[in-house]
PDB file of C-alpha atoms and ligand atoms in Angstrom:
ATOM      1  CA  MET A   5       0.002   0.041  -0.294  1.00 58.00           C
ATOM      2  CA  LEU A   6       2.426   2.727   0.753  1.00 61.00           C
ATOM      3  CA  TRP A   7       5.105   1.986  -1.511  1.00 64.00           C
ATOM      4  CA  GLY A   8       2.705   2.060  -3.924  1.00 65.00           C
ATOM      5  CA  LYS A   9       1.657   5.128  -2.806  1.00 65.00           C
ATOM      6  CA  LEU A  10       5.693   6.350  -3.157  1.00 62.00           C
ATOM      7  CA  LEU A  11       5.974   5.106  -6.532  1.00 62.00           C
ATOM      8  CA  LYS A  12       3.161   6.674  -7.668  1.00 62.00           C
ATOM      9  CA  ASN A  13       4.331  10.205  -6.058  1.00 58.00           C
ATOM     10  CA  TYR A  14       7.534   9.490  -7.597  1.00 55.00           C
ATOM     11  CA  LEU A  15       6.142   8.567 -11.152  1.00 54.00           C
ATOM     12  CA  LEU A  16       4.328  11.798 -10.892  1.00 54.00           C
ATOM     13  CA  TYR A  17       7.610  13.560  -9.721  1.00 54.00           C
ATOM     14  CA  THR A  18       9.464  12.238 -12.965  1.00 53.00           C
ATOM     15  CA  SER A  19       6.435  13.086 -15.207  1.00 57.00           C
ATOM     16  CA  MET A  20       6.152  16.915 -15.151  1.00 78.00           C
ATOM     17  CA  LYS A  21       8.670  17.104 -17.958  1.00 91.00           C
ATOM     18  CA  ARG A  22      10.090  20.718 -18.180  1.00 95.00           C
ATOM     19  CA  ILE A  23      10.511  22.291 -21.702  1.00 95.00           C
ATOM     20  CA  ALA A  24      13.152  24.911 -22.594  1.00 97.00           C
ATOM     21  CA  THR A  25      11.844  28.469 -23.334  1.00 97.00           C
ATOM     22  CA  GLY A  26      14.723  28.904 -25.761  1.00 96.00           C
ATOM     23  CA  ILE A  27      16.182  31.858 -23.740  1.00 96.00           C
ATOM     24  CA  LYS A  28      18.873  29.640 -22.453  1.00 92.00           C
ATOM     25  CA  ASN A  29      19.725  31.244 -19.215  1.00 95.00           C
ATOM     26  CA  LEU A  30      16.326  31.277 -18.001  1.00 96.00           C
ATOM     27  CA  ASP A  31      15.969  27.480 -18.515  1.00 96.00           C
ATOM     28  CA  ASN A  32      19.047  27.745 -16.553  1.00 94.00           C
ATOM     29  CA  LEU A  33      17.395  29.062 -13.868  1.00 93.00           C
ATOM     30  CA  LEU A  34      14.087  27.287 -14.246  1.00 94.00           C
ATOM     31  CA  GLU A  35      15.134  23.726 -13.495  1.00 93.00           C
ATOM     32  CA  GLY A  36      15.423  23.504 -17.579  1.00 94.00           C
ATOM     33  CA  GLY A  37      12.216  25.498 -18.853  1.00 95.00           C
ATOM     34  CA  PHE A  38       8.197  25.418 -18.446  1.00 96.00           C
ATOM     35  CA  GLU A  39       6.429  22.639 -17.689  1.00 95.00           C
ATOM     36  CA  GLU A  40       4.618  20.581 -20.589  1.00 95.00           C
ATOM     37  CA  LYS A  41       1.700  21.079 -21.064  1.00 95.00           C
ATOM     38  CA  GLY A  42       1.028  24.602 -18.727  1.00 95.00           C
ATOM     39  CA  LEU A  43      -0.178  27.625 -18.844  1.00 95.00           C
ATOM     40  CA  PHE A  44       2.159  30.754 -18.386  1.00 96.00           C
ATOM     41  CA  LEU A  45       2.172  34.451 -18.844  1.00 95.00           C
ATOM     42  CA  VAL A  46       4.064  36.632 -20.449  1.00 96.00           C
ATOM     43  CA  MET A  47       3.372  40.450 -19.626  1.00 95.00           C
ATOM     44  CA  GLY A  48       4.902  43.385 -20.005  1.00 96.00           C
ATOM     45  CA  ARG A  49       4.286  47.312 -21.043  1.00 95.00           C
ATOM     46  CA  THR A  50       4.605  48.068 -25.101  1.00 94.00           C
ATOM     47  CA  GLY A  51       8.170  47.359 -26.275  1.00 95.00           C
ATOM     48  CA  THR A  52       9.443  45.685 -24.099  1.00 97.00           C
ATOM     49  CA  CYS A  53       9.664  42.289 -25.853  1.00 97.00           C
ATOM     50  CA  LYS A  54       6.927  40.227 -24.787  1.00 97.00           C
ATOM     51  CA  SER A  55       6.082  39.182 -28.670  1.00 96.00           C
ATOM     52  CA  THR A  56       9.833  38.345 -29.179  1.00 97.00           C
ATOM     53  CA  PHE A  57       9.871  35.991 -26.368  1.00 98.00           C
ATOM     54  CA  GLY A  58       6.543  33.943 -27.791  1.00 98.00           C
ATOM     55  CA  MET A  59       8.556  33.367 -31.327  1.00 98.00           C
ATOM     56  CA  GLN A  60      11.705  32.301 -29.112  1.00 98.00           C
ATOM     57  CA  PHE A  61       9.242  30.058 -27.578  1.00 98.00           C
ATOM     58  CA  LEU A  62       7.440  28.943 -30.682  1.00 98.00           C
ATOM     59  CA  VAL A  63      11.586  28.603 -32.704  1.00 98.00           C
ATOM     60  CA  GLU A  64      13.160  26.370 -29.911  1.00 98.00           C
ATOM     61  CA  GLY A  65       9.940  23.845 -29.513  1.00 97.00           C
ATOM     62  CA  ALA A  66      10.508  23.789 -33.523  1.00 98.00           C
ATOM     63  CA  LYS A  67      14.271  22.496 -33.236  1.00 96.00           C
ATOM     64  CA  ASN A  68      12.781  19.800 -31.022  1.00 94.00           C
ATOM     65  CA  GLY A  69      10.515  18.812 -33.706  1.00 96.00           C
ATOM     66  CA  GLU A  70       7.209  20.672 -31.634  1.00 97.00           C
ATOM     67  CA  ARG A  71       4.463  21.970 -33.686  1.00 97.00           C
ATOM     68  CA  GLY A  72       4.249  25.595 -32.733  1.00 98.00           C
ATOM     69  CA  LEU A  73       1.092  27.891 -32.918  1.00 98.00           C
ATOM     70  CA  TYR A  74       1.424  31.521 -33.223  1.00 98.00           C
ATOM     71  CA  VAL A  75      -2.023  33.200 -32.761  1.00 97.00           C
ATOM     72  CA  SER A  76      -2.136  36.579 -33.550  1.00 96.00           C
ATOM     73  CA  PHE A  77      -4.213  39.315 -32.872  1.00 92.00           C
ATOM     74  CA  GLU A  78      -3.325  42.609 -34.705  1.00 86.00           C
ATOM     75  CA  GLU A  79       0.150  41.850 -36.948  1.00 91.00           C
ATOM     76  CA  ASN A  80      -0.859  40.286 -39.811  1.00 95.00           C
ATOM     77  CA  PRO A  81       1.555  37.329 -40.384  1.00 96.00           C
ATOM     78  CA  ASP A  82       3.599  38.606 -42.762  1.00 97.00           C
ATOM     79  CA  SER A  83       4.803  40.996 -40.420  1.00 95.00           C
ATOM     80  CA  VAL A  84       5.123  38.228 -37.806  1.00 96.00           C
ATOM     81  CA  LYS A  85       7.701  36.497 -40.031  1.00 97.00           C
ATOM     82  CA  ARG A  86       9.468  39.892 -40.870  1.00 96.00           C
ATOM     83  CA  THR A  87      10.228  40.312 -37.691  1.00 94.00           C
ATOM     84  CA  ALA A  88      11.071  37.201 -36.479  1.00 97.00           C
ATOM     85  CA  LEU A  89      13.878  36.891 -39.954  1.00 97.00           C
ATOM     86  CA  ARG A  90      15.980  39.170 -38.056  1.00 96.00           C
ATOM     87  CA  PHE A  91      16.767  37.480 -35.457  1.00 97.00           C
ATOM     88  CA  GLY A  92      17.555  34.559 -38.052  1.00 97.00           C
ATOM     89  CA  TRP A  93      14.414  32.386 -37.421  1.00 98.00           C
ATOM     90  CA  ASP A  94      12.172  31.096 -40.732  1.00 97.00           C
ATOM     91  CA  LEU A  95       9.427  30.448 -39.355  1.00 97.00           C
ATOM     92  CA  ASP A  96       8.047  28.658 -42.305  1.00 97.00           C
ATOM     93  CA  ARG A  97      11.129  26.666 -42.603  1.00 97.00           C
ATOM     94  CA  LEU A  98      11.070  26.007 -38.879  1.00 97.00           C
ATOM     95  CA  GLY A  99       6.893  24.831 -39.908  1.00 96.00           C
ATOM     96  CA  VAL A 100       6.242  27.366 -36.878  1.00 98.00           C
ATOM     97  CA  VAL A 101       2.209  27.790 -38.038  1.00 98.00           C
ATOM     98  CA  VAL A 102       1.811  31.888 -37.896  1.00 98.00           C
ATOM     99  CA  LYS A 103      -2.766  32.766 -38.097  1.00 97.00           C
ATOM    100  CA  LYS A 104      -4.396  36.255 -37.711  1.00 95.00           C
ATOM    101  CA  ILE A 105      -7.199  36.543 -36.433  1.00 93.00           C
ATOM    102  CA  ALA A 106      -9.571  38.789 -35.934  1.00 85.00           C
ATOM    103  CA  PRO A 107     -10.671  40.018 -32.678  1.00 75.00           C
ATOM    104  CA  TYR A 108     -13.466  42.490 -33.319  1.00 74.00           C
ATOM    105  CA  ASP A 109     -16.168  39.536 -31.987  1.00 77.00           C
ATOM    106  CA  TYR A 110     -14.801  37.653 -29.210  1.00 81.00           C
ATOM    107  CA  TYR A 111     -16.550  34.858 -29.169  1.00 82.00           C
ATOM    108  CA  ARG A 112     -15.958  34.576 -32.772  1.00 85.00           C
ATOM    109  CA  ALA A 113     -12.362  34.669 -31.942  1.00 90.00           C
ATOM    110  CA  VAL A 114     -12.574  32.072 -29.624  1.00 92.00           C
ATOM    111  CA  GLU A 115     -14.504  29.894 -31.532  1.00 93.00           C
ATOM    112  CA  SER A 116     -11.708  30.451 -34.324  1.00 94.00           C
ATOM    113  CA  MET A 117      -9.160  29.928 -32.243  1.00 96.00           C
ATOM    114  CA  ILE A 118     -10.043  26.550 -30.507  1.00 96.00           C
ATOM    115  CA  LYS A 119     -10.682  25.743 -34.428  1.00 96.00           C
ATOM    116  CA  GLU A 120      -7.455  26.222 -35.498  1.00 97.00           C
ATOM    117  CA  ILE A 121      -5.539  24.758 -32.360  1.00 97.00           C
ATOM    118  CA  MET A 122      -7.703  21.314 -33.311  1.00 97.00           C
ATOM    119  CA  PHE A 123      -6.976  21.444 -36.146  1.00 97.00           C
ATOM    120  CA  GLU A 124      -3.227  22.040 -36.247  1.00 96.00           C
ATOM    121  CA  ARG A 125      -2.900  20.088 -32.834  1.00 97.00           C
ATOM    122  CA  PRO A 126       0.547  21.591 -32.105  1.00 98.00           C
ATOM    123  CA  GLU A 127       2.794  20.967 -28.894  1.00 97.00           C
ATOM    124  CA  ARG A 128       3.093  24.993 -28.052  1.00 98.00           C
ATOM    125  CA  VAL A 129       0.851  28.077 -28.881  1.00 98.00           C
ATOM    126  CA  VAL A 130       1.272  31.693 -28.400  1.00 98.00           C
ATOM    127  CA  ILE A 131      -1.405  34.032 -28.077  1.00 97.00           C
ATOM    128  CA  ASP A 132      -0.766  37.883 -28.574  1.00 95.00           C
ATOM    129  CA  SER A 133      -2.256  39.465 -27.274  1.00 91.00           C
ATOM    130  CA  ILE A 134      -4.490  38.195 -24.944  1.00 91.00           C
ATOM    131  CA  THR A 135      -5.174  41.226 -24.102  1.00 87.00           C
ATOM    132  CA  ASN A 136      -6.197  42.596 -27.629  1.00 86.00           C
ATOM    133  CA  LEU A 137      -8.902  39.254 -27.217  1.00 86.00           C
ATOM    134  CA  MET A 138     -10.864  41.232 -24.312  1.00 81.00           C
ATOM    135  CA  ILE A 139     -10.803  44.709 -25.712  1.00 74.00           C
ATOM    136  CA  TYR A 140     -13.129  44.237 -28.340  1.00 66.00           C
ATOM    137  CA  ARG A 141     -16.118  42.264 -28.055  1.00 61.00           C
ATOM    138  CA  SER A 142     -19.788  43.097 -28.856  1.00 52.00           C
ATOM    139  CA  ARG A 143     -22.187  42.941 -26.024  1.00 53.00           C
ATOM    140  CA  PRO A 144     -22.285  39.555 -24.705  1.00 52.00           C
ATOM    141  CA  GLU A 145     -26.461  39.446 -25.856  1.00 54.00           C
ATOM    142  CA  TRP A 146     -24.845  39.829 -29.470  1.00 51.00           C
ATOM    143  CA  LYS A 147     -23.252  36.903 -29.032  1.00 52.00           C
ATOM    144  CA  GLY A 148     -23.670  35.221 -32.834  1.00 50.00           C
ATOM    145  CA  ARG A 149     -25.136  38.107 -34.793  1.00 52.00           C
ATOM    146  CA  TYR A 150     -21.632  39.220 -36.377  1.00 52.00           C
ATOM    147  CA  GLY A 151     -23.140  42.055 -38.823  1.00 51.00           C
ATOM    148  CA  VAL A 152     -22.986  43.992 -35.407  1.00 47.00           C
ATOM    149  CA  ILE A 153     -19.973  47.017 -35.461  1.00 46.00           C
ATOM    150  CA  GLU A 154     -20.936  48.909 -32.491  1.00 52.00           C
ATOM    151  CA  LEU A 155     -18.224  47.919 -29.387  1.00 58.00           C
ATOM    152  CA  TYR A 156     -17.754  48.362 -25.752  1.00 62.00           C
ATOM    153  CA  THR A 157     -15.601  48.027 -23.591  1.00 67.00           C
ATOM    154  CA  PRO A 158     -15.963  44.423 -21.457  1.00 70.00           C
ATOM    155  CA  THR A 159     -16.982  45.275 -17.849  1.00 77.00           C
ATOM    156  CA  LEU A 160     -14.898  43.174 -15.269  1.00 78.00           C
ATOM    157  CA  ALA A 161     -17.098  40.506 -14.340  1.00 81.00           C
ATOM    158  CA  ASP A 162     -17.578  39.971 -18.045  1.00 80.00           C
ATOM    159  CA  ILE A 163     -13.286  39.378 -17.673  1.00 82.00           C
ATOM    160  CA  ARG A 164     -14.291  37.016 -15.386  1.00 83.00           C
ATOM    161  CA  MET A 165     -15.717  34.583 -16.585  1.00 84.00           C
ATOM    162  CA  SER A 166     -14.545  34.636 -20.052  1.00 85.00           C
ATOM    163  CA  LEU A 167     -11.122  34.099 -19.158  1.00 87.00           C
ATOM    164  CA  PHE A 168     -11.954  31.092 -16.723  1.00 87.00           C
ATOM    165  CA  GLY A 169     -14.053  29.277 -19.233  1.00 89.00           C
ATOM    166  CA  LEU A 170     -11.423  30.083 -22.059  1.00 92.00           C
ATOM    167  CA  LEU A 171      -8.360  29.466 -20.494  1.00 92.00           C
ATOM    168  CA  GLU A 172     -10.255  25.307 -18.926  1.00 92.00           C
ATOM    169  CA  ARG A 173     -11.085  24.866 -22.593  1.00 94.00           C
ATOM    170  CA  LEU A 174      -7.450  25.481 -23.564  1.00 95.00           C
ATOM    171  CA  ARG A 175      -5.868  23.540 -20.806  1.00 94.00           C
ATOM    172  CA  ALA A 176      -8.275  21.056 -22.282  1.00 95.00           C
ATOM    173  CA  LEU A 177      -6.775  20.813 -25.359  1.00 95.00           C
ATOM    174  CA  GLY A 178      -3.442  19.986 -24.236  1.00 92.00           C
ATOM    175  CA  ALA A 179      -0.748  22.299 -25.701  1.00 97.00           C
ATOM    176  CA  THR A 180       2.050  24.022 -24.128  1.00 97.00           C
ATOM    177  CA  TYR A 181       0.586  28.133 -23.763  1.00 97.00           C
ATOM    178  CA  LEU A 182       2.636  30.741 -23.406  1.00 97.00           C
ATOM    179  CA  LEU A 183      -0.357  33.794 -23.050  1.00 96.00           C
ATOM    180  CA  ILE A 184       1.250  37.426 -23.833  1.00 95.00           C
ATOM    181  CA  ALA A 185      -0.750  40.261 -21.810  1.00 94.00           C
ATOM    182  CA  GLU A 186      -0.066  43.972 -22.005  1.00 92.00           C
ATOM    183  CA  GLU A 187       0.005  46.375 -19.201  1.00 92.00           C
ATOM    184  CA  GLY A 188      -1.037  50.050 -18.909  1.00 85.00           C
ATOM    185  CA  VAL A 189      -3.838  49.796 -20.858  1.00 79.00           C
ATOM    186  CA  GLU A 190      -6.299  51.276 -19.097  1.00 74.00           C
ATOM    187  CA  GLY A 191      -8.703  50.078 -17.720  1.00 71.00           C
ATOM    188  CA  LEU A 192      -7.462  46.247 -18.419  1.00 74.00           C
ATOM    189  CA  ASP A 193      -4.055  45.726 -16.231  1.00 78.00           C
ATOM    190  CA  VAL A 194      -7.555  42.870 -14.908  1.00 76.00           C
ATOM    191  CA  VAL A 195      -7.346  40.645 -18.042  1.00 78.00           C
ATOM    192  CA  SER A 196      -3.301  39.935 -16.586  1.00 79.00           C
ATOM    193  CA  HIS A 197      -4.900  40.616 -13.051  1.00 79.00           C
ATOM    194  CA  VAL A 198      -6.975  37.123 -13.444  1.00 78.00           C
ATOM    195  CA  SER A 199      -4.777  35.342 -15.949  1.00 79.00           C
ATOM    196  CA  SER A 200      -2.503  35.795 -13.700  1.00 80.00           C
ATOM    197  CA  LEU A 201      -4.730  33.747 -10.882  1.00 81.00           C
ATOM    198  CA  ILE A 202      -5.486  31.206 -13.482  1.00 85.00           C
ATOM    199  CA  ALA A 203      -1.514  30.900 -14.873  1.00 90.00           C
ATOM    200  CA  ASP A 204       1.183  27.846 -13.682  1.00 94.00           C
ATOM    201  CA  GLY A 205       3.712  31.056 -14.160  1.00 95.00           C
ATOM    202  CA  ILE A 206       4.133  34.956 -14.935  1.00 95.00           C
ATOM    203  CA  ILE A 207       7.014  36.515 -16.687  1.00 96.00           C
ATOM    204  CA  ARG A 208       7.425  39.902 -15.558  1.00 96.00           C
ATOM    205  CA  LEU A 209       9.443  42.557 -19.450  1.00 97.00           C
ATOM    206  CA  GLY A 210      10.291  46.043 -18.657  1.00 96.00           C
ATOM    207  CA  VAL A 211      12.166  48.492 -19.123  1.00 96.00           C
ATOM    208  CA  GLU A 212      13.850  50.546 -16.504  1.00 92.00           C
ATOM    209  CA  LYS A 213      16.527  53.460 -15.577  1.00 89.00           C
ATOM    210  CA  ILE A 214      18.912  51.990 -13.279  1.00 80.00           C
ATOM    211  CA  ALA A 215      22.349  53.724 -13.566  1.00 78.00           C
ATOM    212  CA  GLY A 216      20.961  56.154 -15.958  1.00 85.00           C
ATOM    213  CA  ASN A 217      20.634  54.311 -18.559  1.00 86.00           C
ATOM    214  CA  GLU A 218      17.185  52.357 -19.784  1.00 92.00           C
ATOM    215  CA  ILE A 219      17.542  48.663 -19.214  1.00 94.00           C
ATOM    216  CA  ARG A 220      15.163  45.645 -20.575  1.00 97.00           C
ATOM    217  CA  THR A 221      14.338  43.684 -17.611  1.00 96.00           C
ATOM    218  CA  LEU A 222      12.867  40.247 -16.978  1.00 97.00           C
ATOM    219  CA  GLN A 223      11.242  39.050 -13.392  1.00 96.00           C
ATOM    220  CA  VAL A 224       9.619  35.105 -13.071  1.00 96.00           C
ATOM    221  CA  VAL A 225       7.033  36.291 -10.585  1.00 94.00           C
ATOM    222  CA  LYS A 226       5.438  32.531 -10.053  1.00 94.00           C
ATOM    223  CA  MET A 227       6.382  29.750 -11.742  1.00 93.00           C
ATOM    224  CA  ARG A 228       4.197  26.521  -9.180  1.00 90.00           C
ATOM    225  CA  ARG A 229       6.633  23.644  -8.484  1.00 89.00           C
ATOM    226  CA  THR A 230       9.847  25.526  -9.008  1.00 88.00           C
ATOM    227  CA  LYS A 231      12.939  26.670  -8.039  1.00 90.00           C
ATOM    228  CA  HIS A 232      13.521  30.161  -9.249  1.00 90.00           C
ATOM    229  CA  PRO A 233      14.895  33.407  -8.319  1.00 89.00           C
ATOM    230  CA  LEU A 234      12.674  36.269  -8.021  1.00 88.00           C
ATOM    231  CA  GLU A 235      15.022  38.946  -8.677  1.00 89.00           C
ATOM    232  CA  ARG A 236      15.013  41.433 -11.882  1.00 92.00           C
ATOM    233  CA  MET A 237      17.524  40.077 -14.269  1.00 94.00           C
ATOM    234  CA  VAL A 238      18.517  42.021 -17.229  1.00 95.00           C
ATOM    235  CA  LEU A 239      16.776  41.204 -20.804  1.00 97.00           C
ATOM    236  CA  LEU A 240      19.353  41.031 -23.590  1.00 96.00           C
ATOM    237  CA  LEU A 241      18.224  41.406 -27.186  1.00 95.00           C
ATOM    238  CA  LYS A 242      20.898  39.774 -29.466  1.00 95.00           C
ATOM    239  CA  ASP A 243      21.105  38.955 -32.806  1.00 95.00           C
ATOM    240  CA  ASN A 244      20.265  35.837 -32.659  1.00 95.00           C
ATOM    241  CA  GLY A 245      17.250  36.322 -29.975  1.00 97.00           C
ATOM    242  CA  LEU A 246      16.622  37.169 -26.046  1.00 97.00           C
ATOM    243  CA  ASP A 247      18.924  36.126 -23.280  1.00 97.00           C
ATOM    244  CA  VAL A 248      19.126  36.800 -19.717  1.00 97.00           C
ATOM    245  CA  VAL A 249      21.997  37.837 -16.695  1.00 95.00           C
ATOM    246  CA  LYS A 250      21.978  38.792 -13.465  1.00 93.00           C
ATOM    247  CA  ALA A 251      21.833  42.379 -12.567  1.00 88.00           C
ATOM    248  CA  GLU A 252      25.405  42.200 -10.668  1.00 86.00           C
ATOM    249  CA  ASP A 253      26.970  40.275 -13.492  1.00 88.00           C
ATOM    250  CA  TYR A 254      25.977  42.752 -15.492  1.00 87.00           C
ATOM    251  CA  PHE A 255      26.685  46.072 -13.659  1.00 83.00           C
ATOM    252  CA  GLN A 256      30.329  44.529 -12.722  1.00 77.00           C
TER     253      GLN A 256
HETATM  254  N1  ATP B 330      16.257  43.263 -34.536  1.00 55.92           N
HETATM  255  C1  ATP B 330      15.908  43.792 -33.838  1.00 55.92           C
HETATM  256  N2  ATP B 330      17.225  44.800 -33.565  1.00 55.92           N
HETATM  257  C2  ATP B 330      17.460  45.325 -31.733  1.00 55.92           C
HETATM  258  N3  ATP B 330      16.045  45.688 -31.614  1.00 55.92           N
HETATM  259  C3  ATP B 330      15.079  45.307 -31.681  1.00 55.92           C
HETATM  260  C4  ATP B 330      15.206  43.848 -33.364  1.00 55.92           C
HETATM  261  N4  ATP B 330      13.645  44.516 -32.851  1.00 55.92           N
HETATM  262  C5  ATP B 330      12.694  44.690 -32.471  1.00 55.92           C
HETATM  263  N5  ATP B 330      13.492  44.910 -31.242  1.00 55.92           N
HETATM  264  C6  ATP B 330      13.529  46.258 -30.487  1.00 55.92           C
HETATM  265  O1  ATP B 330      12.250  45.401 -29.526  1.00 55.92           O
HETATM  266  C7  ATP B 330      10.944  45.982 -29.140  1.00 55.92           C
HETATM  267  C8  ATP B 330       9.856  45.445 -29.441  1.00 55.92           C
HETATM  268  O2  ATP B 330       9.870  43.838 -29.484  1.00 55.92           O
HETATM  269  P1  ATP B 330       8.974  43.137 -29.317  1.00 55.92           P
HETATM  270  O3  ATP B 330       8.087  43.462 -30.566  1.00 55.92           O
HETATM  271  O4  ATP B 330       9.086  41.809 -29.462  1.00 55.92           O
HETATM  272  O5  ATP B 330       7.841  43.817 -27.632  1.00 55.92           O
HETATM  273  P2  ATP B 330       6.791  44.238 -27.756  1.00 55.92           P
HETATM  274  O6  ATP B 330       6.485  43.821 -26.058  1.00 55.92           O
HETATM  275  O7  ATP B 330       5.689  41.664 -28.285  1.00 55.92           O
HETATM  276  O8  ATP B 330       5.396  44.981 -27.964  1.00 55.92           O
HETATM  277  P3  ATP B 330       4.474  45.519 -28.895  1.00 55.92           P
HETATM  278  O9  ATP B 330       3.633  46.185 -27.402  1.00 55.92           O
HETATM  279  O10 ATP B 330       4.073  46.688 -30.063  1.00 55.92           O
HETATM  280  O11 ATP B 330       3.268  44.159 -28.624  1.00 55.92           O
HETATM  281  C9  ATP B 330      11.133  47.019 -30.308  1.00 55.92           C
HETATM  282  O12 ATP B 330      10.693  48.020 -30.253  1.00 55.92           O
HETATM  283  C10 ATP B 330      12.710  47.599 -30.029  1.00 55.92           C
HETATM  284  O13 ATP B 330      13.298  48.380 -29.257  1.00 55.92           O
HETATM  285 MG1   MG B 331       3.842  42.229 -29.125  1.00 55.92          MG
END
């Protein structure tokens, strides 16, 4: 009985496979990376390299033969691919699928995204961004009537209810998710707050003035079942993508 329980716990422990994020030093600090099939949030204000993080995450998977899907609610696939090429990532050649979904009707956008995930069966999915998906929404009572153009800002209750539901549906599809959330958009920080509660891990990107210089930063805010540093680290944007170094090493 006891042995059975111990064996079960051991198997559970060893079955939590980690997958690399592709940001080498970050993976070293996260016991190897994200837990497979988890749901992770990358948040930050505009221009903090959230999309680059997402692309690098998919490229890392593709290099290991994992299928990747990048769902964009704002940028066209061509623009995403051109950005990736700047870092030497040829998304088409790597087999990373980039889809643009118009967010102008929340319900329709969610269904298109779920359909896409079920069709592509990706191991890794990036959603850029969950905030954008929430911004535009026809009134709930208009569900199914796509001709209506008028939009409104969702209430806190709307966001809570739809996010919990959406993230549960995503989890059930079985991929590893990287959700991008924008901070500092008036009235919509609640999107990152609500997602934070559900996410298995949170990474916050930023730009800060340190010793008179603007420095890109990365902080692991939460990572369930993982021993990780809490301090803000320096995020480096190199020719071949992102990397992190501890601040004490950077300012030496
Ligand atoms: N090839 C490059 N070389 C140097 N810097 C770059 C390069 N590509 C992007 N950047 C820098 O990275 C910044 C943002 O990158 P990214 O698009 O990943 O950020 P983001 O957080 O997704 O921004 P947004 O809020 O617009 O979605 C750019 O504004 C630019 O400063
Ligand atoms: Mg972006």
